[in-house]
Coordinates of C-alpha atoms in Angstrom, one line a residue:
M105 CA 0.0 0.0 0.0
I106 CA 1.7 3.2 -1.2
F107 CA 1.4 6.3 1.1
K108 CA 1.8 9.8 -0.4
Q109 CA 4.8 10.7 1.7
L110 CA 8.0 8.8 2.5
L111 CA 8.3 7.3 5.9
R112 CA 10.9 7.5 8.5
A113 CA 11.2 5.1 11.4
Q114 CA 12.2 6.1 14.9
S115 CA 14.6 3.6 16.2
V116 CA 14.0 1.2 19.0
Q117 CA 15.3 2.9 22.1
K118 CA 18.7 1.6 22.8
I119 CA 17.9 -0.5 25.9
Q120 CA 20.4 -1.7 28.4
F121 CA 21.4 -5.4 28.7
S122 CA 18.6 -7.4 30.2
V123 CA 21.3 -9.3 32.1
S124 CA 24.8 -8.3 33.2
F125 CA 27.8 -9.4 31.3
I126 CA 28.6 -11.9 34.0
R127 CA 25.0 -13.3 34.0
Y128 CA 25.3 -13.7 30.2
I129 CA 28.5 -15.7 30.5
A130 CA 26.9 -17.9 33.1
S131 CA 23.8 -18.5 31.0
F132 CA 26.1 -19.2 28.0
A133 CA 28.0 -21.8 30.0
L134 CA 24.7 -23.4 31.1
G135 CA 23.6 -23.4 27.5
L136 CA 26.7 -25.3 26.5
G137 CA 25.9 -27.9 29.1
L138 CA 22.3 -28.2 27.9
A139 CA 23.5 -28.8 24.4
G140 CA 24.7 -32.2 25.4
Q141 CA 27.9 -34.1 24.7
V142 CA 28.5 -35.1 21.1
A143 CA 31.5 -35.9 19.0
A144 CA 33.2 -32.6 18.2
A145 CA 33.3 -31.4 14.6
E146 CA 36.4 -29.6 13.3
L147 CA 34.4 -26.3 13.6
E148 CA 31.6 -25.6 16.0
L149 CA 29.5 -22.5 15.7
R150 CA 26.9 -21.3 18.2
A151 CA 23.5 -19.9 17.2
A152 CA 20.9 -18.5 19.5
T153 CA 17.3 -17.4 19.3
I154 CA 14.6 -16.1 21.7
G155 CA 12.1 -18.3 19.8
S156 CA 10.8 -21.5 21.2
Q157 CA 12.0 -24.9 20.1
Q158 CA 8.9 -25.4 18.0
G159 CA 8.9 -21.8 16.7
I160 CA 9.6 -20.2 13.3
Q161 CA 13.1 -19.0 14.2
M162 CA 14.1 -22.6 15.1
A163 CA 12.7 -23.8 11.8
G164 CA 15.1 -21.4 10.1
L165 CA 18.0 -22.3 12.3
N166 CA 17.4 -26.0 11.8
A167 CA 17.5 -25.6 8.0
L168 CA 20.7 -23.6 8.3
A169 CA 22.4 -26.1 10.5
A170 CA 21.3 -29.1 8.4
H171 CA 22.7 -27.5 5.2
V172 CA 26.0 -26.5 6.7
A173 CA 26.5 -30.0 8.1
E174 CA 25.7 -31.6 4.7
A175 CA 27.7 -29.1 2.7
T176 CA 30.8 -29.5 4.8
N177 CA 30.6 -33.2 5.3
N178 CA 29.9 -32.7 9.0
S179 CA 33.2 -30.8 9.5
A180 CA 31.2 -27.8 10.6
D181 CA 28.5 -28.1 13.3
I182 CA 26.1 -25.4 14.4
K183 CA 24.8 -25.8 18.0
L184 CA 21.4 -24.3 18.5
F185 CA 20.1 -22.6 21.7
H186 CA 16.4 -21.6 21.8
S187 CA 13.9 -20.0 24.1
G188 CA 16.3 -17.1 25.1
S189 CA 18.6 -19.5 27.0
L190 CA 21.5 -17.2 26.0
G191 CA 19.7 -14.0 26.6
D192 CA 17.5 -11.6 24.7
Q193 CA 18.2 -10.2 21.3
V194 CA 20.0 -7.2 22.5
S195 CA 22.2 -9.4 24.6
N196 CA 22.8 -11.6 21.6
I197 CA 24.0 -8.7 19.5
E198 CA 26.5 -7.8 22.2
A199 CA 27.6 -11.4 22.4
I200 CA 28.2 -11.3 18.6
D201 CA 30.2 -8.2 19.1
T202 CA 32.5 -9.9 21.6
R203 CA 32.4 -13.2 19.6
L204 CA 31.0 -15.1 22.5
L205 CA 28.2 -16.0 20.1
D206 CA 28.5 -16.7 16.4
I207 CA 24.9 -16.4 15.0
A208 CA 21.7 -14.9 16.3
T209 CA 18.1 -14.4 15.1
I210 CA 17.5 -10.6 15.3
E211 CA 14.2 -8.8 14.5
T212 CA 13.1 -5.4 15.9
P213 CA 16.4 -4.8 17.8
I214 CA 18.2 -4.6 14.5
T215 CA 17.6 -0.9 14.8
T216 CA 20.0 -0.7 17.8
I217 CA 22.7 -1.3 15.1
D218 CA 21.2 0.9 12.4
E219 CA 18.2 3.1 12.9
D220 CA 17.4 3.1 9.2
M221 CA 16.4 -0.5 9.5
G222 CA 13.3 0.7 11.2
I223 CA 11.7 1.4 7.9
L224 CA 11.0 -2.4 7.6
S225 CA 8.6 -2.1 10.6
L226 CA 6.4 0.6 9.1
P227 CA 2.7 -0.3 9.3
Y228 CA 1.3 -1.8 6.2
L229 CA 4.6 -1.4 4.2
F230 CA 4.5 -5.0 3.0
R231 CA 1.4 -6.1 1.1
D232 CA 1.9 -9.9 1.1
R233 CA 4.7 -12.5 1.1
E234 CA 5.3 -12.1 -2.7
H235 CA 6.0 -8.4 -2.1
V236 CA 8.4 -9.3 0.8
S237 CA 10.3 -11.8 -1.3
N238 CA 10.7 -9.3 -4.1
V239 CA 12.2 -6.8 -1.7
L240 CA 14.5 -9.1 0.3
S241 CA 15.7 -11.2 -2.6
G242 CA 16.4 -8.3 -4.8
E243 CA 18.5 -5.1 -5.0
I244 CA 17.0 -3.7 -1.8
G245 CA 17.7 -6.8 0.2
Q246 CA 21.4 -6.7 -0.9
E247 CA 21.6 -3.0 0.0
L248 CA 20.4 -3.8 3.5
K249 CA 23.0 -6.5 3.9
D250 CA 25.7 -4.2 2.6
K251 CA 24.7 -1.5 5.0
L252 CA 25.0 -3.8 8.0
Q253 CA 28.3 -5.2 6.7
K254 CA 29.9 -1.8 6.7
Q255 CA 29.0 -1.7 10.4
G256 CA 30.7 -5.0 11.2
Y257 CA 27.8 -7.5 10.8
R258 CA 27.3 -10.2 8.2
V259 CA 23.7 -11.0 7.3
I260 CA 23.9 -14.7 6.3
G261 CA 20.2 -14.7 5.5
F262 CA 16.8 -13.2 6.1
Y263 CA 14.0 -15.1 7.7
E264 CA 10.3 -14.6 8.1
G265 CA 9.1 -13.4 11.5
G266 CA 5.6 -13.1 10.0
F267 CA 2.7 -10.8 9.7
R268 CA 1.6 -9.5 13.1
H269 CA -2.0 -9.8 14.4
I270 CA -3.8 -8.7 17.5
T271 CA -5.2 -10.9 20.4
N272 CA -7.0 -9.7 23.4
N273 CA -9.5 -10.7 26.2
S274 CA -12.1 -8.0 25.8
H275 CA -13.7 -8.0 22.3
A276 CA -13.1 -8.4 18.6
I277 CA -11.0 -5.7 17.0
E278 CA -12.4 -4.6 13.7
K279 CA -11.4 -0.9 13.6
P280 CA -8.6 1.1 15.3
E281 CA -11.1 2.6 17.7
D282 CA -11.9 -0.8 19.1
L283 CA -8.5 -0.7 20.7
D284 CA -9.5 2.3 22.8
G285 CA -8.2 1.9 26.3
L286 CA -7.0 -1.7 25.9
R287 CA -3.7 -2.5 27.6
I288 CA -1.6 -3.9 24.8
R289 CA 1.9 -5.3 25.1
T290 CA 4.3 -4.5 22.4
P291 CA 8.0 -5.2 21.8
G292 CA 10.6 -2.7 23.1
S293 CA 10.0 -0.5 20.1
R294 CA 9.1 3.2 20.5
Q295 CA 7.6 3.0 17.0
R296 CA 5.3 0.1 17.9
V297 CA 4.2 1.7 21.2
E298 CA 3.4 5.0 19.4
M299 CA 1.5 3.1 16.7
F300 CA -0.9 1.4 19.1
N301 CA -1.3 4.4 21.2
A302 CA -2.3 6.3 18.0
Y303 CA -4.9 3.6 17.4
G304 CA -6.3 4.4 20.9
A305 CA -4.7 1.6 23.0
N306 CA -2.7 1.9 26.2
A307 CA 0.5 0.3 24.9
S308 CA 3.7 -0.5 26.7
P309 CA 6.6 -2.9 26.1
L310 CA 7.4 -6.0 28.1
P311 CA 10.1 -8.7 27.7
Y312 CA 8.7 -11.5 25.6
P313 CA 9.4 -14.3 28.2
E314 CA 7.1 -12.5 30.7
L315 CA 4.2 -12.0 28.3
Y316 CA 2.2 -15.3 28.9
S317 CA 2.0 -14.7 32.6
A318 CA 1.2 -11.0 32.1
L319 CA -1.8 -12.0 29.9
Q320 CA -2.8 -14.7 32.3
T321 CA -2.9 -12.4 35.3
G322 CA -4.5 -9.5 33.5
V323 CA -1.6 -7.1 33.6
F324 CA -2.2 -6.7 29.8
D325 CA -5.5 -7.1 28.0
G326 CA -3.8 -8.2 24.8
Q327 CA -0.7 -8.3 22.6
E328 CA 0.4 -8.3 18.9
N329 CA 2.5 -11.0 17.3
P330 CA 2.7 -13.3 14.3
L331 CA 0.4 -16.4 14.3
V332 CA 3.4 -18.7 14.8
E333 CA 4.0 -17.1 18.2
V334 CA 0.4 -17.4 19.2
E335 CA 0.8 -21.1 18.7
A336 CA 4.4 -21.5 20.0
S337 CA 3.7 -19.6 23.2
R338 CA 0.1 -21.0 23.6
F339 CA -1.5 -17.5 23.9
Y340 CA -4.7 -19.2 22.9
E341 CA -4.9 -20.5 26.5
V342 CA -5.0 -16.9 27.9
Q343 CA -6.7 -14.9 25.1
D344 CA -10.2 -14.9 23.8
Y345 CA -10.1 -13.0 20.5
L346 CA -7.8 -13.1 17.5
S347 CA -8.1 -10.2 15.0
L348 CA -6.2 -10.7 11.7
S349 CA -4.8 -7.2 11.3
G350 CA -1.5 -8.0 9.5
H351 CA -0.3 -4.5 10.6
V352 CA 3.4 -5.2 10.4
Y353 CA 5.6 -7.8 8.7
T354 CA 8.5 -8.8 10.9
V355 CA 11.7 -9.2 8.9
G356 CA 14.3 -11.4 10.7
F357 CA 18.1 -11.3 10.2
L358 CA 20.4 -14.2 10.7
L359 CA 23.3 -12.1 12.0
M360 CA 27.0 -12.8 12.4
N361 CA 30.1 -10.9 13.3
E362 CA 31.7 -9.9 10.0
S363 CA 35.3 -10.5 11.3
R364 CA 34.2 -13.9 12.6
F365 CA 32.7 -14.7 9.2
Q366 CA 35.9 -13.7 7.4
D367 CA 37.9 -15.9 9.7
L368 CA 36.1 -19.0 8.3
D369 CA 37.2 -21.0 5.3
A370 CA 35.6 -20.0 2.0
S371 CA 33.7 -23.4 1.9
V372 CA 32.1 -22.7 5.2
Q373 CA 31.2 -19.2 4.3
Q374 CA 29.5 -20.5 1.2
A375 CA 27.7 -23.1 3.1
L376 CA 26.4 -20.5 5.6
L377 CA 25.2 -18.2 2.8
E378 CA 23.4 -21.1 1.1
G379 CA 22.0 -22.2 4.4
G380 CA 20.7 -18.7 4.9
E381 CA 18.7 -18.9 1.7
Q382 CA 17.3 -22.2 2.9
A383 CA 16.4 -20.7 6.3
F384 CA 14.4 -18.1 4.5
E385 CA 12.5 -20.6 2.5
A386 CA 11.9 -22.8 5.6
T387 CA 10.5 -19.9 7.6
V388 CA 8.2 -18.7 4.8
N389 CA 6.8 -22.2 4.4
F390 CA 6.4 -22.4 8.2
G391 CA 4.5 -19.1 8.2
E392 CA 2.3 -20.0 5.3
Q393 CA 1.2 -23.2 7.0
A394 CA 0.6 -21.4 10.2
D395 CA -1.8 -19.0 8.4
Q396 CA -4.2 -21.9 8.2
S397 CA -3.3 -24.3 11.0
V398 CA -3.0 -21.7 13.8
V399 CA -6.4 -20.2 13.0
E400 CA -7.9 -23.6 13.2
L401 CA -6.0 -24.4 16.4
V402 CA -7.1 -21.3 18.2
K403 CA -10.7 -21.8 17.2
E404 CA -10.6 -25.3 18.5
N405 CA -9.4 -23.8 21.8
G406 CA -12.3 -21.4 22.0
M407 CA -10.9 -18.2 20.5
E408 CA -13.1 -16.1 18.2
V409 CA -11.3 -15.1 15.0
N410 CA -12.2 -12.1 12.8
E411 CA -10.9 -10.0 9.9
V412 CA -10.3 -6.3 10.5
D413 CA -11.2 -3.3 8.4
T414 CA -7.8 -3.0 6.8
D415 CA -8.6 0.3 5.0
A416 CA -9.5 1.8 8.4
F417 CA -6.2 0.7 9.9
I418 CA -4.2 1.9 6.9
A419 CA -5.9 5.3 7.2
A420 CA -5.1 5.5 10.9
S421 CA -1.5 4.5 10.1
Q422 CA -0.8 7.1 7.4
P423 CA -0.1 10.0 9.8
L424 CA 2.5 7.9 11.6
W425 CA 4.7 7.6 8.6
D426 CA 6.0 11.1 8.8
S427 CA 6.9 10.9 12.5
F428 CA 8.4 7.4 12.1
T429 CA 10.7 8.5 9.3
E430 CA 11.8 11.7 11.0
G431 CA 15.6 11.7 11.6
L432 CA 16.4 8.8 9.3
S433 CA 18.7 9.2 6.3
Q434 CA 17.5 10.3 3.0
E435 CA 18.6 7.0 1.6
A436 CA 16.3 5.2 4.0
R437 CA 13.4 7.5 3.2
D438 CA 13.9 6.9 -0.5
M439 CA 14.1 3.2 0.1
V440 CA 10.6 3.2 1.6
Q441 CA 9.1 4.5 -1.7
R442 CA 11.2 2.0 -3.6
I443 CA 9.8 -0.8 -1.5
A444 CA 6.3 0.4 -2.0
D445 CA 6.8 0.6 -5.7
L446 CA 7.8 -3.0 -6.1
P447 CA 5.2 -5.5 -7.2

């Protein structure tokens, strides 16, 4: 959906470590113990995600690890750590910086590295998965990778986080005004908080691992996440309504320290990049299947599901584009229009 003016995203507020450096090392050591004892490969890489073991991020990491093992004749092995066992995404970025961690799945906090990446989270920027693929697999996707590489990070691949939808315990959401007064949890993104407050909600961030209990105890009335997370975190147990808004598509980054990447043999580098492409395909397939299966699952568990008035949400989102793009580079603002112009 093309808006008349270019957008600019405010960055996620640079948040402090959710755990201290010492706690991170302790959790990392614990994670190594949980990984189990197996025969050592010639090269062992460590990859972490906040996603659950059955979630979409792990679907991507599993595809990456399987390809790297096959392509290197098992001389390279990727150990996977899920469910935030090695910290949150900001902690994972810091661990990549210090080379305590090799690979991490990064979504909204990518803006702590480069604020311009916030354009990818603009409301209703992406129309559908074909549009997403055309963006990420083409010239713009390469430019995003190059931009992060200049700052010391290698994007070995993108992955699907998914189109985000709204759940709550009060009533079906059909128009933005239906959110009036509802306490909605968002990620730690100023942009996302402002978006839902503009819709009329009382939005505030909360660490993802705390969300289920916050919904269960009524601290929040609702939340917004892709369908895959509604299933993986069993939100259908503590929410009554699912409204299919698709207000934001979450682009995920398989991120690695560039100097660490350059230290690897060319064959391993190639295997990682090929595995990154397979991770993208695996997560898109995962998300497509979830579009049907999760809706059926939540209905079976008593949730009411409805479509929203998309035009009403787009109209309510249009004024946000100016404020969200304020302060970003002209290159980023131009890229928003280029994204919108792609089929």
